[in-house]
Structures are given as C-alpha cells and as structure tokens.
Coordinates of C-alpha atoms and ligand atoms in Angstrom, one line a residue:
X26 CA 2.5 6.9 2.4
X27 CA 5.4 4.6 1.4
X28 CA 4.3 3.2 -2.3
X29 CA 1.7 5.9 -3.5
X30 CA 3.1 9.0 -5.4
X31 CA 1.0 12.4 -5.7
X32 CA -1.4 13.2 -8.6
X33 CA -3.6 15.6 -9.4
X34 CA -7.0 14.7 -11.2
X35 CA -7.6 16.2 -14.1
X36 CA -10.0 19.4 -14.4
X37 CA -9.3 19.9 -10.6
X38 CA -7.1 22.5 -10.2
X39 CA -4.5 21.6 -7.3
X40 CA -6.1 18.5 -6.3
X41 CA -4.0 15.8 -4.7
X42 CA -4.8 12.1 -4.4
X43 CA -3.3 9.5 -3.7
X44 CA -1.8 7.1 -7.3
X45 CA -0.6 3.8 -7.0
X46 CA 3.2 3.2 -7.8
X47 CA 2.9 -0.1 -9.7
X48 CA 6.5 -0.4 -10.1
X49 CA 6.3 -1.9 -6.6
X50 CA 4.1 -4.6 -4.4
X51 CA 1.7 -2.2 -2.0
X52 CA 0.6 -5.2 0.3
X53 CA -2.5 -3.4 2.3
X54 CA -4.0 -5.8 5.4
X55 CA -7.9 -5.3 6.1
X56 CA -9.1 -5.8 9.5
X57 CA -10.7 -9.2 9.8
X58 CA -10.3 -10.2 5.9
X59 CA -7.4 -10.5 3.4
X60 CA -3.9 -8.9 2.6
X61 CA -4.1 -6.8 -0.5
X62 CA -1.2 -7.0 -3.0
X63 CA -1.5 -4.8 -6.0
X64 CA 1.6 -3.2 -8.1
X65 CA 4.5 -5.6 -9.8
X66 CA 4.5 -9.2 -7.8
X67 CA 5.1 -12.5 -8.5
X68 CA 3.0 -15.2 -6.8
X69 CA 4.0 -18.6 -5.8
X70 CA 2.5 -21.9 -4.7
X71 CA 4.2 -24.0 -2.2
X72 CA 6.8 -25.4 -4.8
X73 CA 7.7 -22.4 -6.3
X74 CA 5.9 -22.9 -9.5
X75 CA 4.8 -19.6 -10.8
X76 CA 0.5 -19.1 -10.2
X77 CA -1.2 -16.5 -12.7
X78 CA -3.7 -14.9 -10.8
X79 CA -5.2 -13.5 -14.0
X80 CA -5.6 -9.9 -12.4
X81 CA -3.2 -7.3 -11.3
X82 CA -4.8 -6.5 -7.8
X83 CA -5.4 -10.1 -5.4
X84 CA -6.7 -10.7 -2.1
X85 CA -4.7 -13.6 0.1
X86 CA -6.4 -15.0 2.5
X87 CA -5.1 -15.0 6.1
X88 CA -8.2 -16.2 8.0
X89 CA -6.6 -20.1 6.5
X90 CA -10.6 -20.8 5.7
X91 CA -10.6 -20.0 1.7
X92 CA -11.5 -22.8 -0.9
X93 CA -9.5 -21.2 -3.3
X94 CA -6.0 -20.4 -1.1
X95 CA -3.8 -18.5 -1.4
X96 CA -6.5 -16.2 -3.0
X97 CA -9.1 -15.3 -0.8
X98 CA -13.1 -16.5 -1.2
X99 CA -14.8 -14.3 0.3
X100 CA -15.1 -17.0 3.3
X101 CA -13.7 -14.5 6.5
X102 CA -17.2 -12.7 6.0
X103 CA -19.0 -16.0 7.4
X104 CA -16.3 -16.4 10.1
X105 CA -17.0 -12.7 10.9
X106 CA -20.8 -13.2 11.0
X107 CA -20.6 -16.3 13.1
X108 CA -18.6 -14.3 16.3
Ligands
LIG315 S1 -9.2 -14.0 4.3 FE1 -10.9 -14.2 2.9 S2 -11.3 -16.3 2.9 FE2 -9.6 -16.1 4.3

C-alpha cells in the first residue's frame, strides 16, 4: 500500500506490519465518517491562515454536520444512528 513501508516488530522474528511513512500525508476515508490525515500536512481554513490541530493524526469531517469543522465531532455517528 502506497504510503506505508515494511517493518518488522521487534522480538518477532520475520514479522511484517505495516509502518506509517510520516514523511508524507496518508489521507484514509472511513465508510460513513471522516477522512483520516496523518503523516507531514499542513491545514488550512478558508483564508489560508495556517490552523494547529495540536495533534499529528486528524479526522475531517465530510458528513458537513461537525461543530468543530474542518475537524470532525464525532456528529456522523448520530446521523448514522438516525437512518
Ligand atoms: S464526519 Fe464526523 S462529524 Fe462529520
């Protein structure tokens, strides 16, 4: 997968799991709920002013019903529920 490099975890011999490449944005949709961005990103408000999410890893909302946009609140579970 495009973004991930190999590793092996240490004490098991020949093991191989996926490790993020943070020298990139991974952007990762979830079905129903938010995009994913983790790795080296800049984010953005509508004026270009920098925003510090305060974390490495966000969630952006796509479902346009967050509070707190463009993070997500949590707020596409209740949407979900309500189908
Ligand atoms: S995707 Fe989570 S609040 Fe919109």
């Amino acid at each position: 997968m495009e973004g991930l490099l190999d590793g092996f975890v240490p004490g098991s011999a020949g093991y191989r799991y996926p490790v993020h490449n943070f020298d990139i944005a991974e952007i990762q949709a979830y079905e129903d709920g938010p995009l994913i961005v983790r790795g080296n990103f800049e984010l953005r408000d509508e004026n270009g002013e920098l925003i510090d999410p305060g974390r490495g890893t966000i969630a952006l909302c796509r479902c346009g019903k967050s509070a707190l946009k463009p993070l997500c609140d949590g707020t596409h579970t209740l949407i979900r529920k309500r189908r």
